Coordinates of C-alpha atoms in Angstrom, one line a residue:
M21 CA -8.1 36.7 -134.4
A22 CA -8.9 34.4 -137.8
A23 CA -5.7 35.6 -139.2
K24 CA -3.6 33.2 -136.6
D25 CA -6.0 30.5 -136.4
R26 CA -5.1 30.3 -140.6
T27 CA -1.6 30.4 -139.7
G28 CA -1.6 27.6 -136.9
P29 CA -2.6 24.9 -139.2
L30 CA -0.8 25.8 -141.8
K31 CA 2.6 25.5 -139.5
T32 CA 1.7 22.4 -138.4
I33 CA 1.7 21.1 -142.0
V34 CA 4.5 22.6 -142.7
R35 CA 6.4 20.9 -140.4
I36 CA 4.4 17.5 -140.7
A37 CA 6.3 17.9 -144.4
D38 CA 9.5 19.1 -143.3
A39 CA 8.8 15.4 -140.7
V40 CA 8.5 13.4 -144.3
N41 CA 11.0 14.9 -145.7
R42 CA 13.6 14.2 -143.2
S43 CA 12.8 11.2 -142.8
Y44 CA 12.5 10.1 -146.7
A45 CA 16.4 11.4 -146.8
S46 CA 17.3 9.4 -143.7
R47 CA 16.2 6.5 -145.6
A48 CA 17.9 7.5 -148.1
Q49 CA 20.9 7.5 -147.2
T50 CA 20.8 4.2 -145.0
E51 CA 20.1 2.6 -148.2
A52 CA 23.4 4.7 -150.1
S53 CA 25.3 3.8 -146.7
L54 CA 23.9 -0.4 -147.1
Q55 CA 24.7 -0.3 -150.6
A56 CA 28.0 0.9 -150.4
D57 CA 28.7 -1.5 -147.7
D58 CA 27.9 -4.7 -150.1
M59 CA 30.0 -3.0 -152.9
R60 CA 32.8 -2.7 -150.5
T61 CA 31.8 -6.6 -149.5
V62 CA 32.8 -7.2 -152.8
L63 CA 35.3 -5.3 -153.5
A64 CA 37.2 -6.8 -150.9
D65 CA 37.7 -10.2 -152.1
I66 CA 39.3 -9.4 -155.1
A67 CA 43.1 -10.1 -154.4
V68 CA 45.1 -7.1 -155.9
I69 CA 48.5 -7.8 -156.4
A70 CA 50.9 -4.5 -157.6
F71 CA 53.3 -4.5 -159.9
I72 CA 55.5 -1.2 -159.3
G73 CA 58.1 0.5 -161.0
P74 CA 59.5 3.9 -162.0
S75 CA 57.8 5.8 -164.9
G76 CA 59.1 5.0 -168.2
T77 CA 60.5 1.5 -167.0
G78 CA 58.3 -0.5 -169.3
K79 CA 55.6 -1.5 -166.9
S80 CA 53.7 -1.9 -169.3
T81 CA 55.0 -3.8 -172.1
R82 CA 55.4 -6.4 -169.6
A83 CA 52.2 -6.2 -167.8
S84 CA 50.7 -8.8 -170.3
A85 CA 53.0 -11.1 -170.1
I86 CA 53.0 -11.0 -166.0
A87 CA 49.5 -11.5 -165.9
Q88 CA 49.4 -13.8 -168.8
K89 CA 52.3 -16.0 -166.5
H90 CA 50.2 -15.4 -163.3
Q91 CA 47.1 -16.2 -164.7
I92 CA 45.3 -12.7 -164.3
D93 CA 42.6 -11.9 -166.5
Y94 CA 42.4 -8.3 -165.3
L95 CA 44.7 -5.5 -164.9
I96 CA 44.5 -2.0 -164.2
D97 CA 47.1 0.6 -166.0
D98 CA 46.3 4.9 -166.1
G99 CA 43.3 4.8 -165.1
L100 CA 42.1 1.8 -167.5
L101 CA 40.3 -1.4 -166.0
I102 CA 41.1 -3.6 -168.8
R103 CA 40.2 -7.4 -168.9
G104 CA 42.9 -9.7 -171.4
N105 CA 42.7 -7.0 -174.6
R106 CA 39.7 -5.3 -173.8
I107 CA 39.6 -1.9 -172.3
I108 CA 36.4 -2.5 -169.7
A109 CA 36.1 1.1 -167.9
G110 CA 38.0 3.9 -167.6
T111 CA 39.3 6.9 -169.0
S112 CA 43.5 6.7 -170.0
A113 CA 45.5 9.0 -167.5
K114 CA 47.7 9.7 -171.2
K115 CA 44.7 11.4 -172.4
A116 CA 44.8 14.3 -170.1
N117 CA 45.4 17.7 -170.9
S118 CA 48.0 18.1 -168.4
R119 CA 50.0 15.6 -165.9
L120 CA 48.3 17.0 -163.0
E121 CA 44.9 15.9 -164.7
S122 CA 47.0 12.4 -165.7
V123 CA 47.5 11.9 -162.0
R124 CA 44.9 12.4 -160.6
Q125 CA 42.9 10.2 -163.2
A126 CA 45.6 7.0 -162.5
L127 CA 44.6 7.7 -159.0
F128 CA 41.2 8.1 -159.2
V129 CA 40.8 11.3 -157.5
D130 CA 37.4 11.8 -159.0
E131 CA 34.8 10.2 -157.3
T132 CA 32.4 9.3 -161.0
R133 CA 35.4 8.1 -162.5
A134 CA 36.0 5.7 -159.5
A135 CA 33.0 4.5 -159.1
N136 CA 32.5 3.6 -162.8
V137 CA 35.7 1.4 -162.4
R138 CA 34.0 -0.1 -159.1
R139 CA 30.7 -0.7 -160.8
A140 CA 32.4 -2.4 -163.3
L141 CA 35.1 -4.7 -161.0
I142 CA 31.6 -5.4 -159.3
E143 CA 30.1 -7.0 -162.3
H144 CA 33.3 -9.2 -163.8
H145 CA 34.2 -10.0 -160.3
P146 CA 37.3 -11.1 -161.1
T147 CA 39.3 -13.4 -158.3
T148 CA 42.6 -10.8 -159.1
L149 CA 43.6 -7.7 -160.3
M150 CA 47.0 -6.9 -161.3
I151 CA 47.9 -2.5 -160.5
L152 CA 50.6 -0.7 -162.2
G153 CA 52.4 1.7 -160.2
T154 CA 55.0 4.4 -159.8
S155 CA 54.9 3.4 -156.5
D156 CA 53.4 1.8 -153.3
G157 CA 52.1 5.3 -152.2
M158 CA 50.4 5.5 -155.3
L159 CA 49.0 1.8 -154.5
E160 CA 47.8 2.5 -151.7
K161 CA 45.7 5.7 -152.5
I162 CA 43.8 3.8 -156.2
C163 CA 43.6 0.3 -153.5
R164 CA 41.8 3.1 -151.5
N165 CA 40.1 5.1 -153.8
L166 CA 38.6 2.0 -155.7
W167 CA 37.9 0.8 -152.0
L168 CA 39.9 -2.4 -152.6
N169 CA 42.0 -4.1 -149.9
P170 CA 46.0 -3.7 -150.1
P171 CA 47.7 -5.4 -152.4
S172 CA 49.1 -9.0 -151.6
M173 CA 51.3 -9.5 -153.7
L174 CA 53.8 -6.5 -154.6
I175 CA 56.2 -7.4 -158.4
R176 CA 58.5 -4.8 -159.0
I177 CA 60.0 -4.0 -162.0
E178 CA 63.6 -4.7 -161.5
D179 CA 62.7 -8.5 -160.8
V180 CA 61.2 -9.1 -164.5
S181 CA 63.5 -6.8 -166.2
T182 CA 67.1 -6.0 -166.9
D183 CA 68.8 -2.7 -166.0
E184 CA 69.6 -2.5 -169.9
E185 CA 66.2 -2.7 -171.0
M186 CA 64.9 -0.2 -168.6
R187 CA 67.1 1.9 -169.7
L188 CA 66.3 2.0 -173.3
A189 CA 62.3 1.9 -172.2
K190 CA 63.6 5.4 -170.6
Q191 CA 65.5 6.6 -173.6
T192 CA 62.4 5.9 -175.4
R193 CA 59.8 7.6 -173.3
M194 CA 62.3 10.5 -172.4
T195 CA 63.8 11.4 -176.3
E196 CA 60.0 10.4 -178.3
G197 CA 57.4 11.0 -175.2
R198 CA 56.1 7.3 -176.8
H199 CA 53.5 5.4 -174.0
T200 CA 53.1 2.1 -174.3
I201 CA 49.4 0.6 -173.0
P202 CA 49.0 -3.3 -172.5
V203 CA 46.1 -3.4 -174.9
P204 CA 45.7 -4.1 -179.4
S205 CA 45.1 -0.8 -181.3
M206 CA 42.2 -0.9 -182.3
E207 CA 40.6 -1.6 -179.1
I208 CA 42.5 1.8 -178.1
K209 CA 41.9 3.7 -181.5
H210 CA 38.4 4.8 -179.8
E211 CA 40.7 6.4 -176.8
F212 CA 43.4 7.8 -178.4
S213 CA 41.6 9.1 -182.0
G214 CA 44.1 11.6 -182.9
Y215 CA 47.2 10.5 -181.7
F216 CA 50.6 9.5 -182.6
A217 CA 50.5 5.0 -182.8
D218 CA 52.9 4.7 -184.6
P219 CA 52.1 3.8 -187.9
I220 CA 55.8 3.2 -189.5
S221 CA 56.0 0.3 -187.5
R222 CA 53.0 -0.8 -188.7
L223 CA 53.3 -0.2 -192.1
R224 CA 57.1 -1.7 -191.8
R225 CA 55.3 -5.0 -189.7
R226 CA 52.8 -5.3 -192.7
W227 CA 55.6 -5.1 -195.6
E228 CA 57.5 -8.1 -194.2
R229 CA 54.0 -10.2 -193.7
E230 CA 53.1 -9.8 -197.3
R231 CA 56.5 -10.5 -198.1
G232 CA 56.8 -13.7 -196.3
V233 CA 59.2 -12.5 -193.4
A234 CA 58.3 -14.2 -189.9
A235 CA 58.5 -11.8 -187.0
V236 CA 61.4 -12.8 -184.9
H237 CA 59.1 -12.5 -181.8
P238 CA 55.0 -12.5 -181.9
E239 CA 54.0 -8.9 -181.2
Q240 CA 52.7 -7.8 -177.9
E241 CA 48.9 -7.2 -177.3
R242 CA 50.1 -3.2 -176.9
T243 CA 50.4 -0.6 -178.3
V244 CA 52.6 3.0 -178.3
V245 CA 50.6 7.0 -178.0
R246 CA 52.1 9.6 -177.4
P247 CA 50.0 11.7 -174.6
T248 CA 48.2 15.0 -175.1
F249 CA 50.5 16.6 -172.9
S250 CA 54.2 15.2 -174.8
A251 CA 56.8 17.4 -173.7
L252 CA 57.2 16.6 -177.4
G253 CA 54.5 17.9 -179.1
S254 CA 51.3 17.2 -180.8
Y255 CA 50.9 15.2 -183.6
S256 CA 48.9 17.2 -186.3
I257 CA 48.6 17.0 -190.4
S258 CA 47.0 20.0 -192.1
D259 CA 43.4 19.8 -194.2
E260 CA 45.5 20.3 -197.3
A261 CA 48.1 17.3 -196.8
M262 CA 45.3 14.3 -196.3
R263 CA 44.0 16.2 -199.2
M264 CA 46.9 15.2 -200.9
M265 CA 47.1 11.5 -199.7
I266 CA 43.6 10.9 -200.4
A267 CA 43.9 11.9 -203.4
I268 CA 47.1 10.1 -204.6
A269 CA 45.2 7.0 -203.0
L270 CA 42.0 7.5 -205.4
R271 CA 44.3 7.5 -208.3
K272 CA 44.2 3.1 -207.3
I273 CA 41.0 3.5 -207.3
P274 CA 39.6 2.0 -211.2
G275 CA 36.3 4.2 -211.8
V276 CA 37.7 7.2 -210.4
A277 CA 38.8 10.3 -212.8
A278 CA 39.4 12.7 -209.4
L279 CA 38.5 14.2 -206.2
D280 CA 37.0 16.8 -206.9
Q281 CA 35.8 19.0 -203.2
F282 CA 37.8 17.4 -199.7
A283 CA 36.4 18.2 -196.6
A284 CA 37.3 16.9 -192.8
D285 CA 35.4 17.3 -189.6
N286 CA 36.4 17.2 -186.4
E287 CA 35.1 14.8 -183.8
V288 CA 35.8 14.0 -180.2
Y289 CA 36.7 10.2 -181.6
G290 CA 37.5 10.6 -184.9
V291 CA 37.4 12.5 -188.3
I292 CA 33.8 12.2 -190.5
L293 CA 35.8 12.9 -194.6
H294 CA 33.5 14.0 -196.7
L295 CA 34.4 12.9 -200.8
D296 CA 33.2 14.5 -204.5
L297 CA 34.5 12.9 -207.1
A298 CA 34.2 12.5 -210.4
L299 CA 33.4 9.0 -211.6
I300 CA 34.6 7.5 -214.8
Y301 CA 32.1 6.5 -217.5
G302 CA 31.3 2.8 -217.6
Y303 CA 31.8 1.9 -214.1
N304 CA 28.8 0.6 -211.8
A305 CA 29.3 3.5 -209.6
Q306 CA 27.6 2.4 -206.3
Q307 CA 30.1 -0.1 -206.1
V308 CA 32.8 2.0 -207.3
L309 CA 31.9 4.8 -203.9
S310 CA 31.9 1.8 -201.5
E311 CA 35.2 0.8 -202.7
V312 CA 36.8 3.7 -202.1
Q313 CA 35.4 4.3 -198.4
R314 CA 36.6 1.2 -198.1
R315 CA 40.3 2.3 -198.7
I316 CA 40.7 5.3 -197.8
S317 CA 38.9 5.2 -194.9
Q318 CA 41.9 2.0 -194.4
I319 CA 44.9 3.8 -196.0
V320 CA 43.7 7.3 -193.5
E321 CA 44.2 5.1 -190.4
D322 CA 47.3 3.2 -191.1
Y323 CA 48.9 6.0 -192.8
T324 CA 48.2 8.9 -189.6
S325 CA 47.3 6.5 -187.0
I326 CA 43.7 8.9 -186.8
N327 CA 40.5 6.9 -185.8
V328 CA 38.4 7.0 -189.3
I329 CA 34.7 7.7 -187.7
S330 CA 32.5 7.6 -191.8
V331 CA 34.3 8.1 -194.7
N332 CA 30.9 10.4 -197.0
V333 CA 31.2 10.1 -200.4
K334 CA 29.3 11.6 -203.9
A335 CA 29.0 11.1 -207.4
R336 CA 29.6 14.8 -208.6
R337 CA 30.0 14.0 -212.4
V338 CA 30.8 11.1 -215.2
I339 CA 33.0 11.7 -217.3
H340 CA 34.6 9.9 -220.5
A341 CA 37.8 8.2 -220.0
G342 CA 39.0 10.1 -222.8
A343 CA 38.4 13.5 -221.3
Q344 CA 40.4 12.7 -218.2
K345 CA 43.0 15.0 -217.3

């Protein structure tokens, strides 16, 4: 009987605790629902303009010019929310490991990615947003996943590009596997560390500038990249090739005698270079090492488009100028 007396109050306490937990859970659910409703209200104020065209027809190349023409500061392209020349939120679908994952990222199927972009849209609260897509259905899915209204204006690629321009864009996509992102190289470099970004063209333009040759047309603020899942293969460089390139570059830096040791650590967002050097006696070692860091970082990025996180330099030995090999 005593046991029953003890279990009776215990059961009552358990029931009360369960009721309290249910009350808190219900309240939290209600607050979350109210918060979602508030977010939907804010997002509903954004006017959406759709820019539609088949894959590889030059939408991203044209995006900046069209946005400027219609005074649109914000656009969404392949999973990225872009304001002017800067990436505000999102992860590029071109960085995905497979075509399927690329499509999922472009459509914001993942709730975490979608919520991240929704928060950014609420924070910046643009009056107008241009979304790039390959079809009407794709635009509908993006708007639904981001809680946006359906597009109020539709622009098709054939309205702003000639047949020849679209043909050339498709040929580049098919033969070279290159994609365009409407932001500058410096901004996209963090997102695409280690991927091909047309370094030869950039070197040619820099050479022309040094010779005083002006560009025929001002360069659009965009970057050409090759996605991870490209059927044309990945872009890579061996440690030995990197070492040889750095050793050649070091020959042009006063005060450096030789590259004794070299190592490269591959990180998520780029590489960390480690250089052990032999310096020439009589030079200011601190100034020489500082110049090595600056020049090597610039040269590696210019020639390979690999994002250099840092260049760690160390003076291992000092030799007289006459003792150089």
